[in-house]
Every structure is written in C-alpha cells, then in structure tokens.
Amino acid sequence: MKLSRLVLRLMVMGLIACSVFVGWQVNAMPAMPVGATYYVAVSGSDTPGCGSQDAPCRSLQYAVDMAQSDDTIKVAVGTYTYGGAAILSGCYDSTTTASVVCIINKRLTILGGYSTSNWELPDAEANPTIIDGQNTARGITLLSADRGTALGSLTIENVTIQNGSAQGLAGGSESKRNASGGGLYANTGPLILRYVKFLGNNAVGADNGESFGGTGLGGGLAMTQTPQGEALIMEHVLFDSNKALGGQGAERGGAAMGGGFYIYPAAFTSAQLTLSNNIAQAGSSTGSGVDSRYGATADAFGGGGMFQGSGSATLSDLSVISNQALGGGAGNSAGHAKGGGFFAEGDLQLMVQKGKFDHNNAVGGDGQSGGSGGGGAIFSVNAPMNFAETDFTANQARGGAGTTTSKGSANGGAMYALWVDASKPKPAIQITNGLVSENLAQLGNGPDGTGGGGGGIWAEGVDITLQDTTLLNNHLDSAMVYGIAAIFVSFDPAKPTVGNLINCVISNNRNTNPQTDWLTQAAIHVWSGSTVTFNGGTFTNNSNDTNAENDPPRTEGPGMINGLDTMTITPSVAHISAADG
C-alpha cells in the first residue's frame, strides 16, 4: 500500500529541528538594459552630467531623477541612505514617510553588486549594495499617479534593503495613521525582485489618543492596488526580522498585517523565498479593546506575510520559519492572532510546491478576556490553497491570557482554514505528500474557557483533501478535547465541512486530557454536520483514532465518518517515504 511521507527517522528523532537560512548564490546575471544606463557609487558626486562609469552619481535618488522609463541604474558596493526631504517631497506628501529612493511614474531597473572597477559582472557577496533607512526613512517608494494604470514599475537585483521605517502620522486622518512597507512600498506598480534581502524593516502605525491606533502593513514590503494582470515576481528573496506594528489606541490598538510582506492584490510567483523571524504585532490599549466605529479588536494577521484580495500566489521552494503574529493587549477584549506564518484572505489561489513551515506562532493578546490564536503556520479565509511536498512542523496556536473573564482559545496549531462568505465559491484545500507534525494548540492562562481544537489542522466550512500525508505527534492542551491531529467542524448547516483522507498515516497523536473517562481526545474529530471519508491509510499508536470511538459531550455526536474499514491499524510504521515505495 502506498503510504505518505512519514517517517521512521521522524519517529526516532522526535521534534524536527527547523532549518535556518544560510544564504544563496548571489552572482545573478544582470537584467539586460533597455534604455540608458546610469552609474552610482559612494565615491561619486551628485552634479549635473554625472552617471557615467567614469563619473558616477553619489546617490540613487539623483540618478532616479535623471532617468526615464526603461532606463537602468547600476549601483556599486556601499551603503546608500536618505538624502534629504527636498528631493523626496513627492513621496513624502503621498505616504507621510520619507524614502531613500522615491520613484514616481517611471519603469526602472536597479542593479547592485558592482564595483567601480567592474561594471559588467555583479558580485553581491564581494560588493554588497545596501539601501539603509537608518530607522528613520523607508527604503524605496514606487508610485503611479493613476491608480488604474501601472505607470511605474521596478526591477531590483542584488540589493539589500535594511532598517527602513514607515511611520503613520500621529493626529492624522484614519488612513494617514496607517504605515505601509518599511523596506519597500509599491502602489499600482509591479515588481520583479531577484537576490534581494529585506532585513530589519518596520511599518509602524501611529498612536491615537481618541479611538484606535494606526495599522502597520508589510514590515519589509507592502504592495497595494496592483492593476489586474500586473505581476509580482520574487526569486531568491529573503525577509528576515521585519515587523508590522499596530499603534496604541484609546479604545483599541491598531491592527498588524504582514510582518514580512503585505500584498493586495497581485499575480505573485516566487522561487526560493525565505521568511524568518518576522513579526506582526497589533497595538495595545487600556480601553475596552473594541472600537466604537467598526467593532473590531486589535488583531494581528500573518507574521511572515499576508495576502489579501483576488489573484494568485504560486510559491516554490518556500521556507517560512520562526515568524509570529501577536494579538494586541487590552483592558477588556484582547486582540486575536491569525496566521503565525501566513494569512490569506479573499479570492486568492495560494499554491505551494516544496514548502516548509517551521516553528511559527500565532498568539492572542492579553486582557480580561484573552484573544484567540489561530493557524500557527497559516490562517485562510475564503481562500483556496494547494500544498505539495510541504511540511508543517512545530508550529503553535496559543490563546492569550485572560485575567478575569476567560482565557484565549486556540485553533489549528498548523492550519486554520475557514469559509465565511457564502457569495464566494467554497474554498478547496489540498495537501499532497505532506507532513503535519509536532504542532500544538494551547489555551492561554487564566480562568474558564476550553474552546478551540485541532492540534494540527482546524477545517471549518471548507472542502479539504489530504493525500499521501502524515499527521504525526501533534498536541492539544490537556484541557481541550477536539482533534489532536485535525478537527473538521461545521457551525453553519449551509457550510458543511467535507474532508477526504487518501492514503494518509495518522500516528502518535496522544490524549493528554486527564478526564479520560469522558473527555478523551481523538486524533481525528468530526463535528456534527461535517463529513470525513477515509480511502486507505494507516492509524498508528493514537489514543483514539476518531471521535466515533468516544465522542465528547456537547458536539451532538460525531459527524459522518466513512471508510474506516479501508484503514490499517498497526503498532508502528517503518516506511521512510512514499517516494521510496
């Protein structure tokens, strides 16, 4: 029988150590110049007529101002910083944030990694080209005057963008309180990024003493209002230690959206994309935590990145490691955390080929009522998703602490997939040849509250297929009872959850609830109104394989469970992987 990608080595090793980013080959062949070429070096001078190899300009902005659409700017080794408000007023007036480089209505290519003695072949290791916001300015701003037309675009190769800062405007209008893209902000302009690093950039929503704080969107990159058909392409791109931070507010803190990046919308493709140590942290408040205008809480979305709107995202060789979404604290109702690695919402079709989601956390905020944590690796709303050869390992969804009312719930240690908008097609979720291992759903500290479930996967209202996939050694808080490995739950009869498990291994998902006489956790929990069908596979060493064996109270009995007779029950699994036969 063909079994999933489980594996003896995993059962022997226990916890799977997460990988760390070790770098890549950075001597990419430069893009072929189309128009004129300008040259920039720290040894150059910003004077009329600069820009040749023998007389380079000193600043990127000076060269950008001279360039026309389809021109190329080659940049030598060095660190390039903010050059003053006088030449950047157009970007400042539009975004409330100054930028090291400001591009308006131009299609440009910026190539780094050169030396003044060799302008032909880049070597980014030997000649690092750095755009540094010095924690006071954004790295790059790309704007088009007509939001319906991509008058500006940007291709970047062999460049590091670091210490950029986008700040919301304190005391400004609601939109001005928001901050987008600490490293790079592109409005209406497509992007091509190759061998680019985003390091330590921040998008910080402004504080507000009257209502709610500003939103931080895309600590490293924010791309918004992209016209249909225009693309975002990333190849060998790293987002590390970027932050999207909501501002403090009198009623509630500001939201945080996409610690590494925020994209709305785009046709996004990537190869060799790494997101590590990025944070989306919502702002705090001593008020109720719920604003009077929208009734919203201070929520955090996508510690690594956030996709919103229509379009598609096709990602190959993806690593999402040690990112966090942190809900905002409040005097009463704390904010929620949705997607420690990714958050995807809308008509966007997300496809991942060869992915790794390791050690990401979604943690609710603290308050009298703690916020919930959902989708330690990924949280999706109405979004179809397809994962092939993808591991979800050691991710956590944790509720926030509740001081007097209730502790925060936890849903989906690795994945929370949700359908809420009946006007949109029911999303289909598929994991093929995958691994869901060592994930945890953990309640917050404090009184009362046992809600949540799905140590590995929480599926609600969606159609979800797991094929040749292993659910291994996932965990639930000892006070929880619903689905150590996965829960298939329906709260709306019009939105039933339908699950298909084909040739899956479900192994070592063990009960930790001390009340084993009546509250035994099961590896697979099928809620009333949901349907799960098994088609071949193996149960191994679970406390309970499904809740058909011992259904906890308050669920109105198990839902429809088909095909249990196709499953093999064995004490151990000695197969290494499906590929090895």
XYZ file of C-alpha atoms in Angstrom:
581
model
C 0.000 0.000 0.000
C 1.283 3.459 -0.868
C 1.850 5.404 2.317
C 2.509 9.051 2.999
C 5.731 10.879 3.641
C 6.078 9.671 7.188
C 8.848 8.566 8.566
C 10.818 6.331 10.677
C 13.528 8.953 11.012
C 10.963 11.432 12.354
C 9.643 8.981 14.919
C 13.180 8.319 16.093
C 14.273 11.939 16.168
C 11.125 13.307 17.859
C 10.993 17.056 17.406
C 12.054 18.155 13.962
C 14.632 20.888 14.111
C 13.824 23.869 11.965
C 16.184 24.878 9.210
C 17.970 28.185 9.214
C 18.597 30.398 6.261
C 22.188 30.005 5.124
C 22.267 32.228 2.072
C 22.393 31.693 -1.666
C 24.482 32.254 -4.716
C 24.206 35.965 -5.431
C 26.071 36.403 -8.707
C 22.924 36.606 -10.808
C 23.257 37.599 -14.410
C 22.079 41.201 -14.597
C 18.924 42.172 -16.416
C 19.617 43.392 -19.928
C 19.381 47.180 -20.081
C 16.675 48.510 -22.391
C 17.203 52.273 -22.334
C 20.043 54.392 -20.982
C 22.257 53.202 -18.111
C 23.296 55.377 -15.167
C 26.010 54.529 -12.650
C 26.069 55.222 -8.907
C 28.892 54.840 -6.378
C 29.585 56.157 -2.879
C 32.729 57.737 -4.318
C 30.688 59.638 -6.930
C 29.245 63.132 -6.923
C 25.691 64.398 -7.439
C 26.468 67.029 -10.060
C 24.915 67.812 -13.445
C 26.217 65.350 -16.004
C 27.031 62.571 -13.509
C 26.039 58.988 -14.154
C 28.786 57.666 -16.398
C 31.183 54.886 -15.405
C 33.989 57.392 -15.016
C 31.848 59.981 -13.184
C 29.110 58.121 -11.260
C 26.471 59.896 -9.224
C 26.669 59.722 -5.438
C 23.038 58.964 -4.589
C 20.464 56.646 -6.070
C 17.847 59.371 -5.914
C 19.888 61.730 -8.076
C 20.178 59.034 -10.740
C 16.456 58.191 -10.455
C 15.558 61.845 -11.020
C 17.614 61.915 -14.246
C 16.405 58.543 -15.530
C 13.462 57.979 -17.846
C 11.228 54.923 -18.095
C 13.047 51.769 -19.248
C 16.406 53.063 -18.020
C 18.774 51.056 -15.814
C 20.734 52.190 -12.760
C 23.839 50.185 -11.819
C 24.980 50.637 -8.227
C 28.426 49.890 -6.825
C 29.269 48.478 -3.416
C 28.302 50.702 -0.486
C 25.527 51.860 1.815
C 23.051 54.403 0.471
C 20.957 56.455 2.900
C 18.297 59.171 2.972
C 19.389 62.319 1.134
C 17.013 64.969 2.498
C 13.388 65.988 2.158
C 13.863 68.492 -0.655
C 14.232 65.902 -3.411
C 11.718 63.467 -1.887
C 8.711 65.687 -1.219
C 6.523 63.891 -3.753
C 6.801 60.592 -1.923
C 6.561 62.199 1.492
C 3.362 64.060 0.666
C 1.756 60.896 -0.705
C 2.739 58.413 2.024
C 3.674 60.501 5.137
C 7.058 58.735 5.060
C 10.350 59.900 3.577
C 12.257 57.421 1.393
C 15.871 56.804 0.488
C 14.664 56.210 -3.081
C 11.439 57.677 -4.497
C 10.162 56.623 -7.945
C 7.034 58.172 -9.461
C 5.590 57.162 -12.863
C 8.798 55.553 -14.109
C 9.681 51.990 -15.148
C 13.189 51.439 -13.837
C 15.726 48.696 -13.166
C 18.162 48.941 -10.235
C 21.091 46.507 -10.257
C 23.548 46.189 -7.370
C 26.674 44.196 -6.629
C 29.140 46.077 -8.826
C 32.497 47.677 -8.160
C 33.801 50.836 -9.784
C 36.435 48.712 -11.499
C 33.933 46.232 -12.946
C 30.531 47.445 -14.092
C 29.823 44.336 -16.181
C 29.604 41.400 -13.764
C 27.892 41.746 -10.354
C 29.202 40.003 -7.256
C 26.892 40.795 -4.357
C 28.966 38.936 -1.778
C 32.123 40.853 -2.601
C 30.289 44.108 -3.359
C 27.204 44.347 -1.121
C 24.854 47.104 -2.216
C 22.727 48.325 0.700
C 19.825 50.740 0.863
C 19.623 51.705 4.539
C 16.763 53.720 6.007
C 18.674 54.110 9.299
C 15.350 53.541 11.106
C 14.102 56.979 10.051
C 13.163 56.605 6.365
C 11.609 53.972 4.116
C 13.974 52.204 1.740
C 12.110 52.594 -1.570
C 8.762 54.060 -2.617
C 7.219 53.305 -6.038
C 4.116 55.281 -7.007
C 1.905 55.730 -10.061
C -0.205 58.851 -10.349
C -3.024 56.879 -11.984
C -4.021 54.034 -9.661
C -5.703 52.174 -12.507
C -2.581 52.085 -14.675
C 0.894 50.800 -13.855
C 2.808 53.900 -14.942
C 5.681 52.896 -12.685
C 7.420 49.550 -12.217
C 10.635 48.377 -10.650
C 13.107 45.542 -11.143
C 15.739 45.103 -8.411
C 18.645 42.658 -8.318
C 21.470 42.051 -5.841
C 20.362 44.656 -3.300
C 19.820 44.585 0.474
C 17.100 46.867 1.874
C 17.532 47.290 5.609
C 16.480 49.375 8.614
C 13.690 51.028 6.672
C 10.913 52.664 8.659
C 7.427 53.695 7.562
C 5.628 55.707 10.243
C 1.949 56.539 10.448
C 1.086 60.176 11.052
C 0.083 60.857 14.656
C -3.038 63.004 14.807
C -3.751 62.433 11.127
C -6.837 61.009 9.436
C -7.596 57.314 9.757
C -5.711 56.441 6.565
C -2.753 58.648 7.445
C -2.368 56.837 10.763
C -1.509 53.683 8.846
C 2.005 52.813 7.712
C 2.898 50.598 4.741
C 6.133 48.960 3.630
C 9.058 49.888 5.825
C 11.514 48.483 3.289
C 9.610 48.967 0.037
C 6.157 50.369 -0.699
C 4.732 49.892 -4.200
C 1.357 51.404 -5.078
C -0.031 50.444 -8.500
C 3.396 49.331 -9.653
C 4.514 45.757 -10.449
C 7.798 44.449 -9.068
C 10.496 41.962 -10.015
C 12.882 41.140 -7.160
C 15.908 38.874 -7.591
C 18.547 38.209 -4.960
C 17.062 40.843 -2.668
C 17.179 40.857 1.133
C 14.779 42.739 3.409
C 16.398 42.998 6.843
C 15.073 44.712 9.963
C 12.490 46.995 8.333
C 9.417 48.265 10.206
C 5.954 49.588 9.321
C 4.588 51.310 12.432
C 1.024 52.534 12.808
C 0.623 55.798 14.712
C -0.691 56.016 18.258
C -4.105 57.590 18.735
C -5.426 59.003 21.997
C -9.082 59.179 20.911
C -10.092 55.938 19.159
C -7.863 53.234 17.641
C -4.231 53.096 16.653
C -2.954 53.031 13.105
C -2.341 49.805 11.200
C 1.122 48.560 10.287
C 1.140 46.819 6.882
C 4.124 44.950 5.479
C 7.181 45.497 7.629
C 9.507 44.602 4.760
C 7.290 45.116 1.702
C 3.791 46.426 1.024
C 2.334 46.148 -2.471
C -1.143 47.607 -2.955
C -3.670 48.476 -5.659
C -1.858 46.477 -8.326
C -3.860 46.543 -11.592
C -5.178 43.230 -12.875
C -2.623 41.356 -14.941
C 0.412 43.048 -13.399
C 2.822 40.761 -11.574
C 4.992 40.461 -8.520
C 7.942 38.127 -9.074
C 10.432 37.116 -6.384
C 13.440 34.881 -6.955
C 15.943 34.168 -4.168
C 14.440 36.726 -1.798
C 14.860 36.822 1.986
C 12.667 38.604 4.537
C 14.284 38.460 7.970
C 13.451 40.298 11.215
C 10.941 42.733 9.718
C 7.985 43.995 11.753
C 4.474 45.313 11.133
C 3.388 47.087 14.324
C -0.026 48.498 15.186
C -0.138 51.758 17.108
C -1.608 52.179 20.570
C -5.170 53.454 20.847
C -7.587 54.746 23.450
C -10.283 52.195 22.512
C -8.140 49.533 20.878
C -4.707 49.091 19.405
C -4.056 49.164 15.681
C -4.005 46.012 13.578
C -0.817 44.460 12.218
C -0.822 42.920 8.741
C 2.139 41.028 7.340
C 5.360 41.214 9.327
C 7.437 40.343 6.271
C 5.136 41.489 3.472
C 1.594 42.629 2.713
C 0.246 42.060 -0.827
C -3.112 43.315 -2.144
C -3.759 42.053 -4.787
C -1.298 40.543 -7.281
C -0.336 37.701 -9.554
C 2.546 36.607 -7.334
C 5.150 33.991 -8.216
C 8.258 33.129 -6.263
C 11.136 30.672 -6.201
C 13.494 30.294 -3.247
C 11.586 32.647 -0.958
C 12.511 32.654 2.737
C 10.634 34.391 5.572
C 12.243 34.134 9.004
C 11.866 35.892 12.347
C 9.296 38.407 11.107
C 6.580 39.727 13.439
C 3.100 41.173 13.020
C 2.202 42.678 16.398
C -1.037 44.536 16.974
C -1.075 47.597 19.214
C -2.310 47.673 22.784
C -4.950 49.681 24.630
C -6.064 50.248 28.188
C -9.612 50.721 26.869
C -12.204 48.051 26.142
C -10.232 46.684 23.196
C -13.210 47.121 20.831
C -13.532 50.337 18.823
C -16.887 52.097 18.592
C -16.740 52.596 14.815
C -16.081 49.103 13.435
C -16.487 46.888 16.483
C -13.057 45.429 15.768
C -10.345 44.194 18.116
C -6.591 44.668 17.817
C -5.779 41.678 15.615
C -2.532 40.502 14.037
C -2.515 38.821 10.620
C 0.369 36.908 9.047
C 3.611 37.100 10.978
C 5.572 36.138 7.875
C 3.269 37.578 5.240
C -0.297 38.455 4.310
C -2.147 38.021 1.008
C -5.467 39.794 0.540
C -7.879 40.232 -2.347
C -8.035 38.435 -5.679
C -5.311 36.942 -7.817
C -2.896 34.086 -7.269
C 0.263 33.251 -5.368
C 2.435 30.420 -6.690
C 5.429 29.714 -4.468
C 8.097 27.051 -4.961
C 10.927 26.151 -2.584
C 9.372 28.181 0.209
C 10.705 28.443 3.779
C 8.579 30.103 6.486
C 10.453 29.816 9.772
C 10.044 31.293 13.267
C 7.596 34.070 12.398
C 4.992 35.386 14.839
C 1.548 37.011 14.816
C 0.787 38.619 18.189
C -2.637 39.990 19.093
C -2.838 43.306 20.935
C -3.483 43.582 24.641
C -6.487 45.439 26.038
C -8.248 46.376 29.237
C -11.088 44.004 28.358
C -11.262 42.197 24.985
C -7.785 41.435 23.693
C -6.918 41.066 20.026
C -6.636 37.819 18.098
C -3.692 36.367 16.168
C -4.334 34.797 12.766
C -1.550 33.037 10.932
C 1.892 32.952 12.502
C 3.443 32.251 9.104
C 0.880 33.378 6.508
C -2.597 34.885 6.400
C -4.557 34.545 3.142
C -7.959 36.111 2.544
C -10.216 36.515 -0.464
C -10.350 35.005 -3.944
C -6.604 34.458 -3.964
C -5.473 30.997 -5.072
C -2.440 30.002 -2.989
C -0.235 27.214 -4.369
C 2.933 25.974 -2.650
C 5.334 23.442 -4.161
C 8.048 22.187 -1.786
C 7.354 24.280 1.280
C 8.438 24.325 4.890
C 6.512 25.984 7.736
C 8.514 25.509 10.932
C 8.220 26.991 14.438
C 5.763 29.771 13.591
C 3.436 31.081 16.323
C 0.029 32.779 16.439
C -0.541 34.130 19.959
C -3.636 36.001 21.155
C -3.316 39.178 23.202
C -3.803 39.502 26.951
C -6.816 41.153 28.609
C -9.713 40.443 30.913
C -10.784 38.214 28.023
C -7.749 36.770 26.265
C -7.560 36.838 22.480
C -7.558 33.658 20.414
C -4.634 32.267 18.481
C -5.382 30.508 15.203
C -3.279 28.903 12.481
C 0.244 28.716 13.845
C 1.579 28.286 10.300
C -1.276 29.604 8.159
C -4.766 31.066 8.535
C -7.026 31.302 5.470
C -10.438 32.906 4.942
C -12.359 32.047 1.744
C -9.054 31.263 0.008
C -8.426 28.025 -1.900
C -4.996 26.535 -1.164
C -2.892 23.727 -2.581
C 0.259 22.413 -0.890
C 2.527 19.789 -2.456
C 5.553 18.291 -0.675
C 5.109 20.711 2.203
C 5.977 20.222 5.875
C 4.145 21.897 8.762
C 6.359 21.265 11.772
C 6.365 22.519 15.381
C 4.016 25.456 14.798
C 1.802 26.746 17.609
C -1.545 28.481 18.037
C -1.838 29.884 21.554
C -4.551 31.843 23.286
C -3.777 34.989 25.242
C -4.051 35.267 28.988
C -7.400 36.215 30.484
C -7.307 37.922 33.861
C -10.969 37.840 34.927
C -13.341 36.694 32.158
C -11.771 33.900 30.104
C -8.512 32.652 28.714
C -7.961 32.807 24.970
C -8.858 29.827 22.791
C -6.550 28.122 20.290
C -7.477 26.722 16.881
C -5.261 24.892 14.423
C -1.685 24.528 15.610
C -0.533 24.427 11.996
C -3.522 25.455 9.855
C -6.869 27.193 10.251
C -8.927 27.072 7.019
C -12.270 28.901 7.081
C -15.134 29.711 4.719
C -17.349 32.595 5.825
C -18.607 34.322 2.650
C -21.331 32.256 1.003
C -21.304 34.624 -2.007
C -17.861 33.286 -2.882
C -17.092 29.740 -4.045
C -16.477 27.213 -1.320
C -12.693 27.023 -0.944
C -10.905 23.761 -1.651
C -7.832 22.936 0.426
C -5.404 20.213 -0.614
C -2.222 18.848 0.960
C -0.419 16.228 -1.121
C 2.620 14.266 0.062
C 2.844 16.466 3.136
C 3.771 16.263 6.780
C 1.845 17.791 9.709
C 3.973 17.104 12.764
C 4.627 18.311 16.312
C 2.145 21.191 16.115
C 0.308 22.470 19.196
C -2.962 24.206 20.065
C -2.532 25.723 23.535
C -5.044 27.648 25.656
C -3.980 30.881 27.320
C -3.547 31.260 31.036
C -6.418 32.352 33.253
C -9.923 31.353 34.314
C -12.596 29.447 32.401
C -12.532 28.721 28.698
C -11.790 25.398 26.960
C -12.597 26.416 23.400
C -10.748 25.523 20.246
C -9.090 22.411 18.908
C -7.098 20.973 16.058
C -3.563 20.438 17.257
C -2.554 20.181 13.608
C -5.471 21.350 11.425
C -8.744 23.212 12.011
C -11.006 22.960 8.921
C -14.289 24.898 9.023
C -16.767 25.024 6.155
C -14.192 24.048 3.521
C -13.600 21.050 1.279
C -10.236 19.624 2.335
C -8.261 16.733 0.857
C -5.204 15.213 2.480
C -3.438 12.758 0.180
C -0.298 10.735 0.958
C 0.101 12.940 4.004
C 1.254 12.152 7.527
C -0.256 13.620 10.701
C 2.323 12.780 13.355
C 2.664 13.533 17.056
C 0.551 16.678 17.211
C -0.672 18.025 20.549
C -3.628 19.631 22.291
C -3.693 21.500 25.574
C -4.691 18.994 28.262
C -7.969 20.880 28.875
C -9.028 20.613 25.218
C -10.783 17.688 23.563
C -11.373 18.333 19.866
C -8.969 16.802 17.366
C -5.333 16.227 18.344
C -4.286 15.949 14.693
C -7.263 17.566 12.954
C -10.829 18.746 13.513
C -13.453 19.026 10.790
C -16.065 21.397 12.174
C -19.283 22.993 10.914
C -21.270 25.618 12.780
C -23.496 26.562 9.814
C -25.593 23.849 8.117
C -25.199 25.756 4.844
C -21.412 25.433 5.078
C -20.624 21.790 5.852
C -17.002 20.732 6.096
C -16.115 17.831 3.807
C -12.823 16.021 4.311
C -11.167 13.320 2.202
C -8.135 11.483 3.589
C -6.421 9.339 0.956
C -3.524 7.036 1.870
C -2.700 9.028 4.979
C -0.750 7.964 8.045
C -2.185 9.223 11.340
C 0.324 8.404 14.032
C 1.259 9.066 17.665
C -1.377 11.705 18.328
C -1.838 11.055 22.050
C -4.505 12.078 24.534
C -3.353 14.446 27.292
C -6.730 15.162 28.903
C -6.736 13.750 32.437
C -10.508 13.103 32.380
C -10.143 10.044 30.181
C -13.411 8.549 31.384
C -15.478 11.051 29.423
C -13.277 13.604 27.664
C -10.832 11.568 25.636
C -9.107 13.426 22.831
C -9.175 11.763 19.406
C -6.650 12.127 16.606
C -9.406 12.966 14.081
C -12.525 14.755 15.324
C -15.520 15.073 13.005
C -18.098 17.562 14.273
C -21.808 17.069 13.752
C -22.750 18.257 10.266
C -19.305 17.504 8.829
C -18.284 14.511 6.715
C -14.901 12.788 6.516
C -14.116 9.888 4.188
C -11.046 7.688 4.556
C -9.691 5.940 1.476
C -6.791 3.747 2.550
C -4.078 4.617 5.025
C -2.897 3.717 8.495
C -3.697 4.534 12.123
C -0.714 4.053 14.408
C -0.463 4.451 18.190
C -3.132 7.135 18.665
C -5.089 7.257 21.941
C -8.292 7.303 19.905
C -8.233 7.267 16.129
C -11.526 9.167 15.693
C -14.266 10.531 17.918
C -16.529 7.736 16.686
C -14.883 5.706 19.455
C -15.592 8.098 22.321
C -17.312 11.305 21.315
C -17.006 14.132 23.870
C -20.212 15.778 25.045
C -21.652 18.985 23.592
C -20.927 18.083 19.945
C -24.286 16.399 19.249
C -22.454 13.231 18.369
C -19.829 12.621 15.712
C -20.450 13.701 12.164
C -20.446 11.325 9.203
C -17.295 9.173 9.113
C -16.895 6.897 6.079
C -14.288 4.366 5.024
C -12.868 3.370 8.392
C -12.755 -0.210 7.094
C -10.170 0.899 4.488
C -7.704 1.900 7.210
C -4.979 -0.367 8.554
C -4.216 -0.280 12.274
C -0.600 -1.062 13.128
C 1.616 -0.546 16.212
C 4.360 1.221 14.224
C 5.293 2.447 10.767
C 8.620 1.505 9.226
C 8.225 3.150 5.839
C 10.506 6.079 5.122
C 8.537 7.900 2.439
C 6.097 7.431 -0.370
C 8.848 8.154 -2.876
C 10.880 5.220 -1.547
C 7.968 2.877 -2.145
